[in-house]
Short mmCIF file of C-alpha atoms in Angstrom, two decimals:
data_model
loop_
_atom_site.label_atom_id
_atom_site.label_comp_id
_atom_site.label_asym_id
_atom_site.label_seq_id
_atom_site.Cartn_x
_atom_site.Cartn_y
_atom_site.Cartn_z
CA MET A 1 0.01 0.07 0.02
CA SER A 2 1.58 3.32 -1.00
CA ASN A 3 1.98 6.16 1.48
CA VAL A 4 0.46 9.57 1.26
CA ASP A 5 2.64 12.59 0.82
CA LEU A 6 1.47 15.06 3.46
CA ASN A 7 2.80 18.07 1.34
CA ASN A 8 0.41 17.07 -1.42
CA CYS A 9 -2.55 15.97 0.81
CA ALA A 10 -5.02 18.63 1.33
CA ASN A 11 -6.81 18.52 4.80
CA CYS A 12 -4.84 15.52 5.97
CA PRO A 13 -4.54 14.88 9.73
CA VAL A 14 -0.99 15.26 11.02
CA HIS A 15 -1.35 13.38 14.19
CA ASN A 16 0.85 10.34 14.97
CA MET A 17 -1.61 7.51 14.91
CA GLY A 18 0.81 4.98 16.17
CA ASN A 19 1.98 7.08 19.12
CA LEU A 20 -1.60 8.11 19.94
CA LYS A 21 -2.49 4.50 20.39
CA LYS A 22 0.44 3.99 22.73
CA LEU A 23 -0.81 6.96 24.75
CA GLY A 24 -4.10 5.17 24.95
CA ILE A 25 -6.05 7.57 22.54
CA ASP A 26 -8.70 5.78 20.41
CA MET A 27 -9.03 7.79 17.27
CA SER A 28 -11.98 5.53 15.88
CA ASN A 29 -14.53 7.66 14.26
CA PHE A 30 -12.53 10.92 14.71
CA ASP A 31 -10.84 13.02 11.95
CA PHE A 32 -8.59 15.10 14.19
CA VAL A 33 -7.12 15.21 17.63
CA VAL A 34 -6.78 18.44 19.58
CA ALA A 35 -4.87 18.86 22.84
CA LEU A 36 -6.00 21.33 25.44
CA ALA A 37 -3.10 22.84 27.42
CA GLY A 38 -2.66 25.62 29.88
CA ASN A 39 -1.49 26.75 33.32
CA PRO A 40 -3.80 25.75 36.25
CA ASN A 41 -6.74 28.27 37.03
CA THR A 42 -7.06 29.60 33.59
CA GLY A 43 -10.49 28.21 32.95
CA LYS A 44 -9.27 25.34 30.87
CA SER A 45 -11.85 22.81 32.33
CA THR A 46 -14.48 25.30 31.49
CA VAL A 47 -13.29 25.51 27.78
CA PHE A 48 -13.17 21.56 27.75
CA ASN A 49 -16.73 21.23 29.17
CA TYR A 50 -18.03 23.93 26.77
CA LEU A 51 -16.73 22.22 23.67
CA THR A 52 -17.47 18.55 24.62
CA GLY A 53 -20.69 18.85 26.65
CA LEU A 54 -21.72 15.46 27.79
CA ARG A 55 -19.47 13.64 25.20
CA GLN A 56 -16.56 13.14 27.53
CA HIS A 57 -15.04 10.57 29.72
CA THR A 58 -12.19 10.27 32.25
CA GLY A 59 -9.45 7.82 33.09
CA ASN A 60 -5.70 7.66 33.64
CA TRP A 61 -2.92 8.08 31.33
CA PRO A 62 -1.18 4.55 30.48
CA GLY A 63 1.30 3.70 33.39
CA LYS A 64 0.44 6.98 35.33
CA THR A 65 -1.71 8.01 38.21
CA VAL A 66 -2.46 11.29 36.33
CA ALA A 67 -6.15 11.71 35.45
CA ARG A 68 -7.02 12.20 31.78
CA ALA A 69 -10.32 13.65 30.37
CA GLU A 70 -11.10 13.38 26.78
CA GLY A 71 -14.18 14.13 24.72
CA GLY A 72 -15.47 14.94 21.21
CA PHE A 73 -17.17 17.74 19.22
CA GLU A 74 -18.24 18.16 15.65
CA TYR A 75 -17.55 21.24 13.59
CA SER A 76 -17.93 21.85 9.74
CA GLU A 77 -18.64 18.25 9.31
CA LYS A 78 -15.49 17.01 10.93
CA LYS A 79 -15.10 15.15 14.18
CA PHE A 80 -12.59 16.30 16.70
CA LYS A 81 -11.31 14.49 19.72
CA LEU A 82 -10.39 16.76 22.47
CA VAL A 83 -7.70 15.65 25.16
CA ASP A 84 -7.44 17.81 28.31
CA LEU A 85 -3.89 17.78 29.24
CA PRO A 86 -2.73 18.30 33.01
CA GLY A 87 -2.56 21.87 34.00
CA THR A 88 1.07 22.90 34.06
CA TYR A 89 3.39 25.96 34.26
CA SER A 90 6.03 24.45 31.96
CA LEU A 91 6.99 21.49 29.88
CA LEU A 92 10.37 20.90 31.38
CA SER A 93 9.43 17.38 32.57
CA THR A 94 10.27 18.06 36.13
CA SER A 95 6.92 16.47 37.26
CA THR A 96 4.69 13.66 36.07
CA ASP A 97 1.98 16.21 34.91
CA GLU A 98 4.69 18.18 32.82
CA GLU A 99 5.99 14.92 31.38
CA VAL A 100 2.55 13.78 30.41
CA ALA A 101 1.66 17.01 28.81
CA ARG A 102 5.07 17.40 27.01
CA ASP A 103 5.06 13.85 25.76
CA PHE A 104 1.50 14.02 24.25
CA ILE A 105 2.35 17.23 22.30
CA LEU A 106 5.75 15.82 21.29
CA PHE A 107 4.91 12.26 20.40
CA GLY A 108 1.20 12.37 19.82
CA GLN A 109 1.70 15.39 17.49
CA PRO A 110 -1.94 16.57 17.69
CA ASP A 111 -3.48 18.29 14.73
CA VAL A 112 -3.94 21.35 16.93
CA THR A 113 -2.99 22.41 20.45
CA VAL A 114 -5.16 24.88 22.16
CA ILE A 115 -3.36 26.83 24.76
CA VAL A 116 -5.75 28.44 27.21
CA VAL A 117 -4.20 31.56 28.83
CA ASP A 118 -5.69 33.84 31.67
CA ALA A 119 -6.25 37.31 30.10
CA THR A 120 -5.58 38.95 33.40
CA ARG A 121 -2.08 37.27 33.88
CA ILE A 122 -0.77 36.87 30.17
CA GLU A 123 2.94 37.44 31.20
CA ARG A 124 2.89 34.55 33.74
CA ASN A 125 1.17 32.34 31.07
CA LEU A 126 3.59 33.11 28.30
CA ASN A 127 6.31 30.79 29.58
CA LEU A 128 4.26 27.69 28.78
CA VAL A 129 3.08 29.25 25.46
CA LEU A 130 6.55 29.69 24.24
CA GLN A 131 7.57 26.34 25.41
CA ILE A 132 4.58 24.69 23.42
CA LEU A 133 5.47 26.75 20.38
CA GLU A 134 9.06 25.23 20.44
CA ILE A 135 7.48 21.73 19.94
CA THR A 136 4.47 22.28 17.67
CA ASP A 137 3.66 24.81 14.75
CA ARG A 138 -0.07 24.10 15.07
CA ALA A 139 -1.57 25.89 17.88
CA VAL A 140 -4.24 28.31 18.79
CA LEU A 141 -4.08 30.63 21.86
CA CYS A 142 -7.44 30.78 23.79
CA LEU A 143 -7.29 34.17 25.56
CA ASN A 144 -9.77 33.33 28.23
CA LEU A 145 -11.23 35.10 31.17
CA MET A 146 -11.77 38.30 29.14
CA ASP A 147 -14.69 39.23 31.27
CA GLU A 148 -12.42 39.42 34.26
CA ALA A 149 -9.85 41.37 32.36
CA ARG A 150 -12.38 43.95 31.37
CA ARG A 151 -13.65 44.23 34.99
CA ASN A 152 -9.98 44.95 36.09
CA GLY A 153 -9.58 47.51 33.38
CA ILE A 154 -7.02 45.33 31.37
CA GLN A 155 -6.97 45.82 27.54
CA VAL A 156 -5.31 43.25 25.54
CA ASP A 157 -4.11 43.95 21.90
CA ASP A 158 -4.80 40.44 20.67
CA ARG A 159 -4.12 41.26 17.05
CA THR A 160 -0.64 42.34 17.81
CA LEU A 161 0.04 39.54 20.04
CA SER A 162 -1.10 37.15 17.36
CA LYS A 163 1.17 38.65 14.96
CA GLU A 164 4.08 38.32 17.40
CA LEU A 165 3.48 34.78 18.31
CA GLY A 166 2.49 33.66 14.78
CA ILE A 167 -0.66 31.81 15.75
CA PRO A 168 -4.39 32.63 15.98
CA ILE A 169 -5.51 34.30 19.33
CA ILE A 170 -9.15 34.19 20.17
CA PRO A 171 -10.40 36.22 23.13
CA THR A 172 -13.05 34.26 25.05
CA SER A 173 -15.11 34.03 28.20
CA ALA A 174 -15.83 30.38 28.32
CA ARG A 175 -18.22 30.67 31.22
CA GLN A 176 -20.45 32.93 29.14
CA GLY A 177 -19.79 31.23 25.86
CA GLU A 178 -18.18 34.35 24.44
CA GLY A 179 -15.89 33.85 21.58
CA MET A 180 -16.28 30.17 21.61
CA ASN A 181 -17.62 29.87 18.01
CA GLU A 182 -14.63 31.84 16.92
CA LEU A 183 -12.42 29.35 18.85
CA LEU A 184 -14.02 26.53 17.02
CA ASN A 185 -13.40 28.25 13.66
CA ALA A 186 -9.78 28.82 14.51
CA ILE A 187 -9.27 25.18 15.49
CA ASN A 188 -10.88 23.94 12.45
CA ASP A 189 -8.84 26.28 10.07
CA VAL A 190 -5.50 25.17 11.77
CA ALA A 191 -6.44 21.45 11.60
CA LEU A 192 -7.34 21.81 7.87
CA GLY A 193 -4.30 23.94 7.01
CA LYS A 194 -6.17 26.95 6.10
CA TYR A 195 -4.44 28.91 8.62
CA ILE A 196 -0.59 28.32 8.48
CA CYS A 197 1.00 29.19 11.78
CA LYS A 198 4.48 30.53 11.97
CA PRO A 199 5.21 30.29 15.60
CA TYR A 200 7.65 32.59 17.45
CA ARG A 201 10.76 30.66 18.46
CA LEU A 202 13.24 31.76 21.07
CA LYS A 203 16.71 32.50 19.74
CA THR A 204 20.08 32.50 21.57
CA ASN A 205 22.95 34.97 20.95
CA SER A 206 25.46 32.54 22.41
CA ALA A 207 27.71 31.44 19.42
CA GLU A 208 29.07 28.64 21.61
CA LEU A 209 25.52 27.29 22.27
CA ASN A 210 24.36 27.66 18.67
CA THR A 211 27.49 25.74 17.43
CA ALA A 212 26.79 22.93 19.87
CA ILE A 213 23.16 22.81 18.90
CA ALA A 214 24.05 22.62 15.24
CA LYS A 215 26.70 19.84 15.70
CA LEU A 216 24.35 17.72 17.84
CA SER A 217 21.39 18.43 15.39
CA LYS A 218 23.39 16.86 12.59
CA GLU A 219 24.26 13.90 14.49
CA ILE A 220 20.39 13.36 15.49
CA GLU A 221 19.64 13.92 11.88
CA ILE A 222 21.95 11.05 10.76
CA GLU A 223 20.38 8.67 13.37
CA TYR A 224 16.82 9.80 12.78
CA PRO A 225 16.47 11.22 9.25
CA GLY A 226 13.38 13.51 8.71
CA LEU A 227 12.89 14.03 12.59
CA PRO A 228 11.03 17.24 13.20
CA ASN A 229 12.02 19.61 16.03
CA LEU A 230 15.78 18.86 15.66
CA ARG A 231 16.94 21.99 17.30
CA TRP A 232 14.52 21.56 20.16
CA VAL A 233 15.62 17.99 20.76
CA ALA A 234 19.32 18.87 20.70
CA LEU A 235 18.75 21.74 23.19
CA ARG A 236 16.89 19.36 25.43
CA LEU A 237 19.75 16.91 25.24
CA LEU A 238 22.24 19.54 26.10
CA GLU A 239 20.17 20.46 29.12
CA GLY A 240 20.31 16.86 30.25
CA ASP A 241 16.53 16.18 29.76
CA GLN A 242 16.34 12.56 31.04
CA SER A 243 13.13 11.73 29.24
CA ILE A 244 14.52 12.80 25.80
CA ILE A 245 17.62 10.81 26.61
CA ASP A 246 15.68 7.69 27.39
CA SER A 247 13.48 8.28 24.24
CA ILE A 248 16.67 8.11 22.27
CA ARG A 249 17.92 5.02 24.00
CA SER A 250 14.59 3.21 23.62
CA GLY A 251 14.19 4.30 20.00
CA ASP A 252 10.83 6.05 20.73
CA LEU A 253 12.30 9.22 19.41
CA GLY A 254 12.35 7.80 15.97
CA ASN A 255 8.47 7.32 16.11
CA LEU A 256 8.08 11.16 15.54
CA LYS A 257 8.99 10.47 11.92
CA LYS A 258 5.68 9.09 10.78
CA GLU A 259 4.01 7.97 7.48
CA ILE A 260 0.39 8.44 6.91
CA ILE A 261 -1.35 5.56 5.15
CA PRO A 262 -4.52 6.04 3.02
CA ASN A 263 -6.87 4.33 5.45
CA GLU A 264 -5.91 6.92 8.03
CA VAL A 265 -7.00 9.88 5.92
CA GLU A 266 -10.50 10.67 5.20
CA ALA A 267 -11.35 12.55 2.07
#
């Protein structure tokens, strides 16, 4: 059976079916998978409940005691599975919650990652946003709690922020349903490739570090040709990220390079 070239396949899902199965995600009857990420206390659960309604269930991540909620919704004749990741402040894998969230985005390669941000504390939330944008280039920022921001006299220039971050930014107040239709449309556009994200990536001015990253990236490329996020993987290795080291030793890192076969793609 011949493989499908993602570059020539309109509306193809980009998720990693094999890794999603390992992570316990059943994609039967779903077209796309969406990850829901964010700091604690940003209204992420409210966003999840609004989008999925009663079509949700809970369980644990495989081999973990961390709870997982997932559900589904339909939009524009497409079926989306929504996976609610643990609320975290970073993806540095210093806790089980961070490891679960990071591994899902990195290895599951969701079609869209929705990052829920508290509009009253954007600066505090940007740390996680920037870390997620280092891993994926398919993201939507849900600027939630806009009602509280207005009550506190906080104004957010979401258009400028969207331009700076290179991803769609949708102001919402999930409790009132404000902006949720616009959020659904943004998720759909990114999933279908109608909106091409150009995420902001942090740069270093250290010539020594850049040289080390370039050298290690070449070595990783030789071992895992076509691996995405080479620079990020190299940086995590240089920082001694044990989970990335383990994924190289186990060969799991190679699973990031995937092939989509025709029966995984719906016309």
